[in-house]
Amino acid sequence: MERTVFRITGAERIGFLQNLVTNDLKGLERGLVWAALLTPQGKYLADFFLVPEEEALLLDVATPLAADLAKRLKMYRLRADVAVEETDLRVSRGTGPAPEGALPDPRHPAMGWRAYNGAPGDDTDWDALRVAHAVPETGVELVPGESYPLEVGFERLHGVDFRKGCYVGQEVTARMKHKTELKKGLVRVQIEGAAPVGTEIRAGEKVAGVLYTQAGGEALAWLRFDRASGPMQAGDATLTWDGSAP
């Protein structure tokens, strides 16, 4: 998926974003930070990588979400000393030797590196890699206005911080973490056959979830855990889940 890179400048840029996004921007001292902007009800709107620059930050987001995200950031800005401008930088990524200036993907070591300096990427099979490590993709497993970050792996993939203080949607996210046991979420399943992304998964007569990315006899699926027992059907595909976490 194409990516858009914004440059965020201004003396208040760090505090401004710290009050909005799911992750702690102190992580920028170590490299990339993966984070999301949520609705006040705690639902996913957009995920992105924040990239440290001298006197600025880069924000790397999927292009289909870029215009709405920029609009929301400018709405939240009010009178803060912050500016958000689109750049012509292009994102490259790979899993081989990292070129100069590349930074590790913070979600999982297997996800390799990302670069913003024109370095060429490689031909990694990203879908297979994402399935193997249960890493959701913007616009596929991550659905704006529907997904809850903890149900799609944000804690496991270092995309949310529970000690940083308030941000938009923080109350709901914290309640899901501390007061409830997750009863549904994104997991890796075994699959025989294939079906389109978004196909409904059924366990007998009951809807058990939704099928997403498929690769190498495995797939990512959002499941209701209480219904995901025994063989399940998604169109012409048969699914099984061993009950383990991703």
mmCIF file of C-alpha atoms in Angstrom:
data_model
loop_
_atom_site.group_PDB
_atom_site.id
_atom_site.type_symbol
_atom_site.label_atom_id
_atom_site.label_comp_id
_atom_site.label_asym_id
_atom_site.label_seq_id
_atom_site.Cartn_x
_atom_site.Cartn_y
_atom_site.Cartn_z
ATOM 1 C CA MET A 1 0.000 0.000 0.000
ATOM 2 C CA GLU A 2 1.271 3.480 -0.846
ATOM 3 C CA ARG A 3 2.472 5.624 2.039
ATOM 4 C CA THR A 4 2.358 9.370 2.640
ATOM 5 C CA VAL A 5 4.932 11.124 4.823
ATOM 6 C CA PHE A 6 4.119 14.315 6.705
ATOM 7 C CA ARG A 7 6.641 16.544 8.463
ATOM 8 C CA ILE A 8 5.485 17.917 11.813
ATOM 9 C CA THR A 9 7.298 20.987 13.092
ATOM 10 C CA GLY A 10 6.872 23.570 15.828
ATOM 11 C CA ALA A 11 8.022 23.945 19.415
ATOM 12 C CA GLU A 12 5.001 22.078 20.804
ATOM 13 C CA ARG A 13 5.014 19.129 18.384
ATOM 14 C CA ILE A 14 6.020 16.500 20.965
ATOM 15 C CA GLY A 15 3.515 17.517 23.632
ATOM 16 C CA PHE A 16 0.797 17.932 21.020
ATOM 17 C CA LEU A 17 1.152 14.371 19.723
ATOM 18 C CA GLN A 18 1.774 12.919 23.176
ATOM 19 C CA ASN A 19 -1.716 14.037 24.164
ATOM 20 C CA LEU A 20 -3.311 12.405 21.101
ATOM 21 C CA VAL A 21 -1.708 9.066 20.242
ATOM 22 C CA THR A 22 -1.591 5.637 21.866
ATOM 23 C CA ASN A 23 2.163 5.357 22.343
ATOM 24 C CA ASP A 24 4.785 7.242 24.357
ATOM 25 C CA LEU A 25 6.877 9.585 22.252
ATOM 26 C CA LYS A 26 9.818 9.092 24.603
ATOM 27 C CA GLY A 27 10.443 6.049 22.416
ATOM 28 C CA LEU A 28 11.665 8.398 19.673
ATOM 29 C CA GLU A 29 14.970 8.501 21.555
ATOM 30 C CA ARG A 30 15.462 4.880 20.423
ATOM 31 C CA GLY A 31 14.094 5.169 16.869
ATOM 32 C CA LEU A 32 10.694 4.666 15.242
ATOM 33 C CA VAL A 33 7.481 4.712 17.277
ATOM 34 C CA TRP A 34 4.383 2.918 16.002
ATOM 35 C CA ALA A 35 1.167 4.473 17.296
ATOM 36 C CA ALA A 36 -2.462 5.129 16.459
ATOM 37 C CA LEU A 37 -5.042 7.865 16.681
ATOM 38 C CA LEU A 38 -8.331 6.654 18.154
ATOM 39 C CA THR A 39 -11.861 7.962 18.438
ATOM 40 C CA PRO A 40 -12.974 9.167 21.894
ATOM 41 C CA GLN A 41 -14.741 5.772 22.112
ATOM 42 C CA GLY A 42 -11.399 3.992 21.753
ATOM 43 C CA LYS A 43 -11.806 2.767 18.174
ATOM 44 C CA TYR A 44 -9.013 2.821 15.624
ATOM 45 C CA LEU A 45 -8.851 5.678 13.122
ATOM 46 C CA ALA A 46 -5.299 5.460 11.751
ATOM 47 C CA ASP A 47 -1.943 3.897 12.596
ATOM 48 C CA PHE A 48 1.402 5.393 11.637
ATOM 49 C CA PHE A 49 5.123 5.448 12.307
ATOM 50 C CA LEU A 50 6.659 8.514 13.938
ATOM 51 C CA VAL A 51 10.224 9.173 12.851
ATOM 52 C CA PRO A 52 12.689 11.399 14.757
ATOM 53 C CA GLU A 53 14.268 14.248 12.840
ATOM 54 C CA GLU A 54 16.287 17.182 14.063
ATOM 55 C CA GLU A 55 13.793 19.932 14.939
ATOM 56 C CA ALA A 56 10.902 17.928 13.441
ATOM 57 C CA LEU A 57 9.084 14.605 13.266
ATOM 58 C CA LEU A 58 8.081 12.585 10.241
ATOM 59 C CA LEU A 59 4.730 10.799 10.248
ATOM 60 C CA ASP A 60 4.483 7.796 7.903
ATOM 61 C CA VAL A 61 0.874 6.726 7.210
ATOM 62 C CA ALA A 62 -0.994 4.696 4.594
ATOM 63 C CA THR A 63 -2.002 7.052 1.787
ATOM 64 C CA PRO A 64 -5.751 6.235 1.901
ATOM 65 C CA LEU A 65 -5.840 7.525 5.499
ATOM 66 C CA ALA A 66 -3.510 10.490 5.021
ATOM 67 C CA ALA A 67 -5.947 13.270 4.143
ATOM 68 C CA ASP A 68 -8.350 12.495 6.979
ATOM 69 C CA LEU A 69 -5.513 12.122 9.481
ATOM 70 C CA ALA A 70 -3.988 15.480 8.492
ATOM 71 C CA LYS A 71 -7.412 17.112 8.805
ATOM 72 C CA ARG A 72 -7.887 15.678 12.298
ATOM 73 C CA LEU A 73 -4.441 16.722 13.462
ATOM 74 C CA LYS A 74 -5.030 20.258 12.255
ATOM 75 C CA MET A 75 -8.412 20.259 14.030
ATOM 76 C CA TYR A 76 -6.806 19.216 17.310
ATOM 77 C CA ARG A 77 -3.981 21.730 16.894
ATOM 78 C CA LEU A 78 -6.021 24.783 17.934
ATOM 79 C CA ARG A 79 -3.421 27.426 18.875
ATOM 80 C CA ALA A 80 -0.517 25.068 19.511
ATOM 81 C CA ASP A 81 2.824 25.877 17.872
ATOM 82 C CA VAL A 82 2.579 22.952 15.452
ATOM 83 C CA ALA A 83 2.589 22.696 11.673
ATOM 84 C CA VAL A 84 1.710 19.627 9.571
ATOM 85 C CA GLU A 85 2.957 19.573 5.987
ATOM 86 C CA GLU A 86 2.998 16.798 3.392
ATOM 87 C CA THR A 87 6.414 15.880 1.983
ATOM 88 C CA ASP A 88 7.520 14.078 -1.170
ATOM 89 C CA LEU A 89 9.562 11.530 0.820
ATOM 90 C CA ARG A 90 9.091 7.913 -0.158
ATOM 91 C CA VAL A 91 9.119 4.983 2.236
ATOM 92 C CA SER A 92 11.251 1.909 1.562
ATOM 93 C CA ARG A 93 11.493 -1.234 3.659
ATOM 94 C CA GLY A 94 13.176 -4.579 3.703
ATOM 95 C CA THR A 95 14.335 -7.528 5.755
ATOM 96 C CA GLY A 96 17.884 -7.883 4.444
ATOM 97 C CA PRO A 97 20.915 -5.839 5.513
ATOM 98 C CA ALA A 98 19.714 -2.381 6.527
ATOM 99 C CA PRO A 99 21.009 0.528 4.427
ATOM 100 C CA GLU A 100 22.505 3.607 6.012
ATOM 101 C CA GLY A 101 19.856 5.695 7.721
ATOM 102 C CA ALA A 102 17.296 2.888 8.004
ATOM 103 C CA LEU A 103 15.562 2.255 11.322
ATOM 104 C CA PRO A 104 14.209 -1.027 12.746
ATOM 105 C CA ASP A 105 10.455 -1.609 12.539
ATOM 106 C CA PRO A 106 9.410 -1.424 16.215
ATOM 107 C CA ARG A 107 6.494 -3.867 15.904
ATOM 108 C CA HIS A 108 8.506 -7.086 15.576
ATOM 109 C CA PRO A 109 12.161 -7.885 14.753
ATOM 110 C CA ALA A 110 11.040 -9.984 11.770
ATOM 111 C CA MET A 111 9.476 -6.918 10.138
ATOM 112 C CA GLY A 112 12.893 -5.580 9.192
ATOM 113 C CA TRP A 113 13.660 -1.924 8.590
ATOM 114 C CA ARG A 114 12.126 1.250 7.166
ATOM 115 C CA ALA A 115 13.954 4.098 5.426
ATOM 116 C CA TYR A 116 13.004 7.590 4.254
ATOM 117 C CA ASN A 117 16.140 8.600 2.356
ATOM 118 C CA GLY A 118 15.639 6.991 -1.041
ATOM 119 C CA ALA A 119 17.293 3.677 -0.164
ATOM 120 C CA PRO A 120 15.849 0.825 -2.256
ATOM 121 C CA GLY A 121 13.609 -1.744 -0.611
ATOM 122 C CA ASP A 122 13.577 -5.480 -1.272
ATOM 123 C CA ASP A 123 11.105 -8.086 -2.509
ATOM 124 C CA THR A 124 10.070 -9.568 0.860
ATOM 125 C CA ASP A 125 6.697 -11.365 0.834
ATOM 126 C CA TRP A 126 5.136 -9.002 3.353
ATOM 127 C CA ASP A 127 1.782 -10.782 3.509
ATOM 128 C CA ALA A 128 3.454 -14.071 4.433
ATOM 129 C CA LEU A 129 5.584 -12.307 7.022
ATOM 130 C CA ARG A 130 2.590 -10.528 8.527
ATOM 131 C CA VAL A 131 0.604 -13.751 8.775
ATOM 132 C CA ALA A 132 3.526 -15.588 10.372
ATOM 133 C CA HIS A 133 3.788 -12.952 13.111
ATOM 134 C CA ALA A 134 0.154 -11.779 13.283
ATOM 135 C CA VAL A 135 0.910 -8.193 12.265
ATOM 136 C CA PRO A 136 -2.232 -6.359 11.086
ATOM 137 C CA GLU A 137 -2.229 -4.166 7.984
ATOM 138 C CA THR A 138 -3.869 -0.775 7.577
ATOM 139 C CA GLY A 139 -7.145 -1.106 5.703
ATOM 140 C CA VAL A 140 -7.166 -4.905 5.920
ATOM 141 C CA GLU A 141 -7.160 -6.150 9.512
ATOM 142 C CA LEU A 142 -7.159 -2.561 10.820
ATOM 143 C CA VAL A 143 -10.568 -1.106 10.009
ATOM 144 C CA PRO A 144 -11.155 2.609 10.746
ATOM 145 C CA GLY A 145 -14.074 3.177 13.077
ATOM 146 C CA GLU A 146 -14.395 -0.537 13.912
ATOM 147 C CA SER A 147 -11.168 -2.051 15.292
ATOM 148 C CA TYR A 148 -10.187 -1.764 18.946
ATOM 149 C CA PRO A 149 -6.385 -1.572 19.309
ATOM 150 C CA LEU A 150 -6.078 -4.301 21.932
ATOM 151 C CA GLU A 151 -8.146 -6.720 19.841
ATOM 152 C CA VAL A 152 -5.779 -6.362 16.871
ATOM 153 C CA GLY A 153 -2.470 -6.735 18.681
ATOM 154 C CA PHE A 154 -1.322 -3.224 19.548
ATOM 155 C CA GLU A 155 -0.049 -4.203 22.991
ATOM 156 C CA ARG A 156 1.887 -7.240 21.734
ATOM 157 C CA LEU A 157 3.333 -5.170 18.849
ATOM 158 C CA HIS A 158 4.445 -2.247 21.026
ATOM 159 C CA GLY A 159 1.864 0.208 19.700
ATOM 160 C CA VAL A 160 0.286 1.310 22.990
ATOM 161 C CA ASP A 161 1.728 2.474 26.306
ATOM 162 C CA PHE A 162 -0.289 2.151 29.514
ATOM 163 C CA ARG A 163 1.915 4.454 31.621
ATOM 164 C CA LYS A 164 2.104 7.573 29.470
ATOM 165 C CA GLY A 165 -1.079 9.280 30.669
ATOM 166 C CA CYS A 166 -4.082 10.566 28.803
ATOM 167 C CA TYR A 167 -4.674 10.504 25.050
ATOM 168 C CA VAL A 168 -7.772 10.366 22.880
ATOM 169 C CA GLY A 169 -9.559 7.049 23.570
ATOM 170 C CA GLN A 170 -7.281 6.210 26.519
ATOM 171 C CA GLU A 171 -10.073 5.535 29.021
ATOM 172 C CA VAL A 172 -11.694 2.792 26.934
ATOM 173 C CA THR A 173 -8.330 1.249 26.034
ATOM 174 C CA ALA A 174 -7.226 1.159 29.677
ATOM 175 C CA ARG A 175 -10.536 -0.371 30.757
ATOM 176 C CA MET A 176 -10.173 -3.136 28.175
ATOM 177 C CA LYS A 177 -6.671 -3.808 29.503
ATOM 178 C CA HIS A 178 -7.375 -3.798 33.241
ATOM 179 C CA LYS A 179 -11.046 -4.577 33.787
ATOM 180 C CA THR A 180 -12.040 -7.094 31.152
ATOM 181 C CA GLU A 181 -10.709 -10.259 29.530
ATOM 182 C CA LEU A 182 -10.565 -10.037 25.759
ATOM 183 C CA LYS A 183 -13.212 -12.302 24.270
ATOM 184 C CA LYS A 184 -12.408 -11.610 20.637
ATOM 185 C CA GLY A 185 -9.410 -10.584 18.629
ATOM 186 C CA LEU A 186 -6.958 -11.137 15.784
ATOM 187 C CA VAL A 187 -5.277 -14.561 15.713
ATOM 188 C CA ARG A 188 -3.432 -16.818 13.313
ATOM 189 C CA VAL A 189 -5.426 -19.807 12.065
ATOM 190 C CA GLN A 190 -4.809 -22.773 9.789
ATOM 191 C CA ILE A 191 -6.657 -22.711 6.475
ATOM 192 C CA GLU A 192 -7.437 -25.184 3.730
ATOM 193 C CA GLY A 193 -8.591 -23.511 0.537
ATOM 194 C CA ALA A 194 -8.992 -19.768 0.144
ATOM 195 C CA ALA A 195 -11.650 -17.086 0.420
ATOM 196 C CA PRO A 196 -11.745 -13.325 -0.182
ATOM 197 C CA VAL A 197 -10.550 -10.989 2.553
ATOM 198 C CA GLY A 198 -13.559 -9.995 4.625
ATOM 199 C CA THR A 199 -15.372 -13.320 4.269
ATOM 200 C CA GLU A 200 -17.555 -14.177 7.249
ATOM 201 C CA ILE A 201 -16.363 -17.135 9.335
ATOM 202 C CA ARG A 202 -19.021 -19.494 10.642
ATOM 203 C CA ALA A 203 -18.865 -22.210 13.282
ATOM 204 C CA GLY A 204 -21.932 -24.277 12.544
ATOM 205 C CA GLU A 205 -24.875 -21.889 12.463
ATOM 206 C CA LYS A 206 -23.072 -19.123 14.389
ATOM 207 C CA VAL A 207 -20.949 -16.278 13.060
ATOM 208 C CA ALA A 208 -17.495 -16.730 14.581
ATOM 209 C CA GLY A 209 -15.472 -13.974 12.951
ATOM 210 C CA VAL A 210 -13.949 -12.541 9.769
ATOM 211 C CA LEU A 211 -11.187 -13.916 7.531
ATOM 212 C CA TYR A 212 -8.343 -11.647 6.442
ATOM 213 C CA THR A 213 -4.855 -12.113 4.934
ATOM 214 C CA GLN A 214 -3.891 -15.665 3.856
ATOM 215 C CA ALA A 215 -0.468 -17.142 3.092
ATOM 216 C CA GLY A 216 1.171 -20.557 3.193
ATOM 217 C CA GLY A 217 -1.682 -22.513 4.721
ATOM 218 C CA GLU A 218 -2.247 -19.947 7.483
ATOM 219 C CA ALA A 219 -4.378 -16.832 7.757
ATOM 220 C CA LEU A 220 -5.182 -13.934 10.017
ATOM 221 C CA ALA A 221 -8.712 -13.976 11.373
ATOM 222 C CA TRP A 222 -10.669 -11.875 13.821
ATOM 223 C CA LEU A 223 -12.502 -14.396 15.984
ATOM 224 C CA ARG A 224 -15.009 -14.554 18.784
ATOM 225 C CA PHE A 225 -13.105 -16.910 21.031
ATOM 226 C CA ASP A 226 -16.176 -18.544 22.576
ATOM 227 C CA ARG A 227 -17.356 -19.694 19.136
ATOM 228 C CA ALA A 228 -14.037 -20.613 17.524
ATOM 229 C CA SER A 229 -13.912 -24.338 18.263
ATOM 230 C CA GLY A 230 -13.687 -27.194 15.802
ATOM 231 C CA PRO A 231 -13.599 -26.743 12.020
ATOM 232 C CA MET A 232 -14.993 -23.416 10.801
ATOM 233 C CA GLN A 233 -16.030 -22.297 7.330
ATOM 234 C CA ALA A 234 -15.249 -19.104 5.438
ATOM 235 C CA GLY A 235 -16.764 -19.407 1.994
ATOM 236 C CA ASP A 236 -15.061 -22.423 0.401
ATOM 237 C CA ALA A 237 -12.225 -22.453 2.961
ATOM 238 C CA THR A 238 -12.030 -24.556 6.118
ATOM 239 C CA LEU A 239 -10.349 -23.026 9.176
ATOM 240 C CA THR A 240 -9.080 -24.387 12.479
ATOM 241 C CA TRP A 241 -7.668 -22.549 15.476
ATOM 242 C CA ASP A 242 -5.714 -24.253 18.231
ATOM 243 C CA GLY A 243 -6.731 -21.676 20.842
ATOM 244 C CA SER A 244 -3.261 -20.208 21.198
ATOM 245 C CA ALA A 245 -2.395 -16.532 21.211
ATOM 246 C CA PRO A 246 -0.742 -15.050 18.110
#
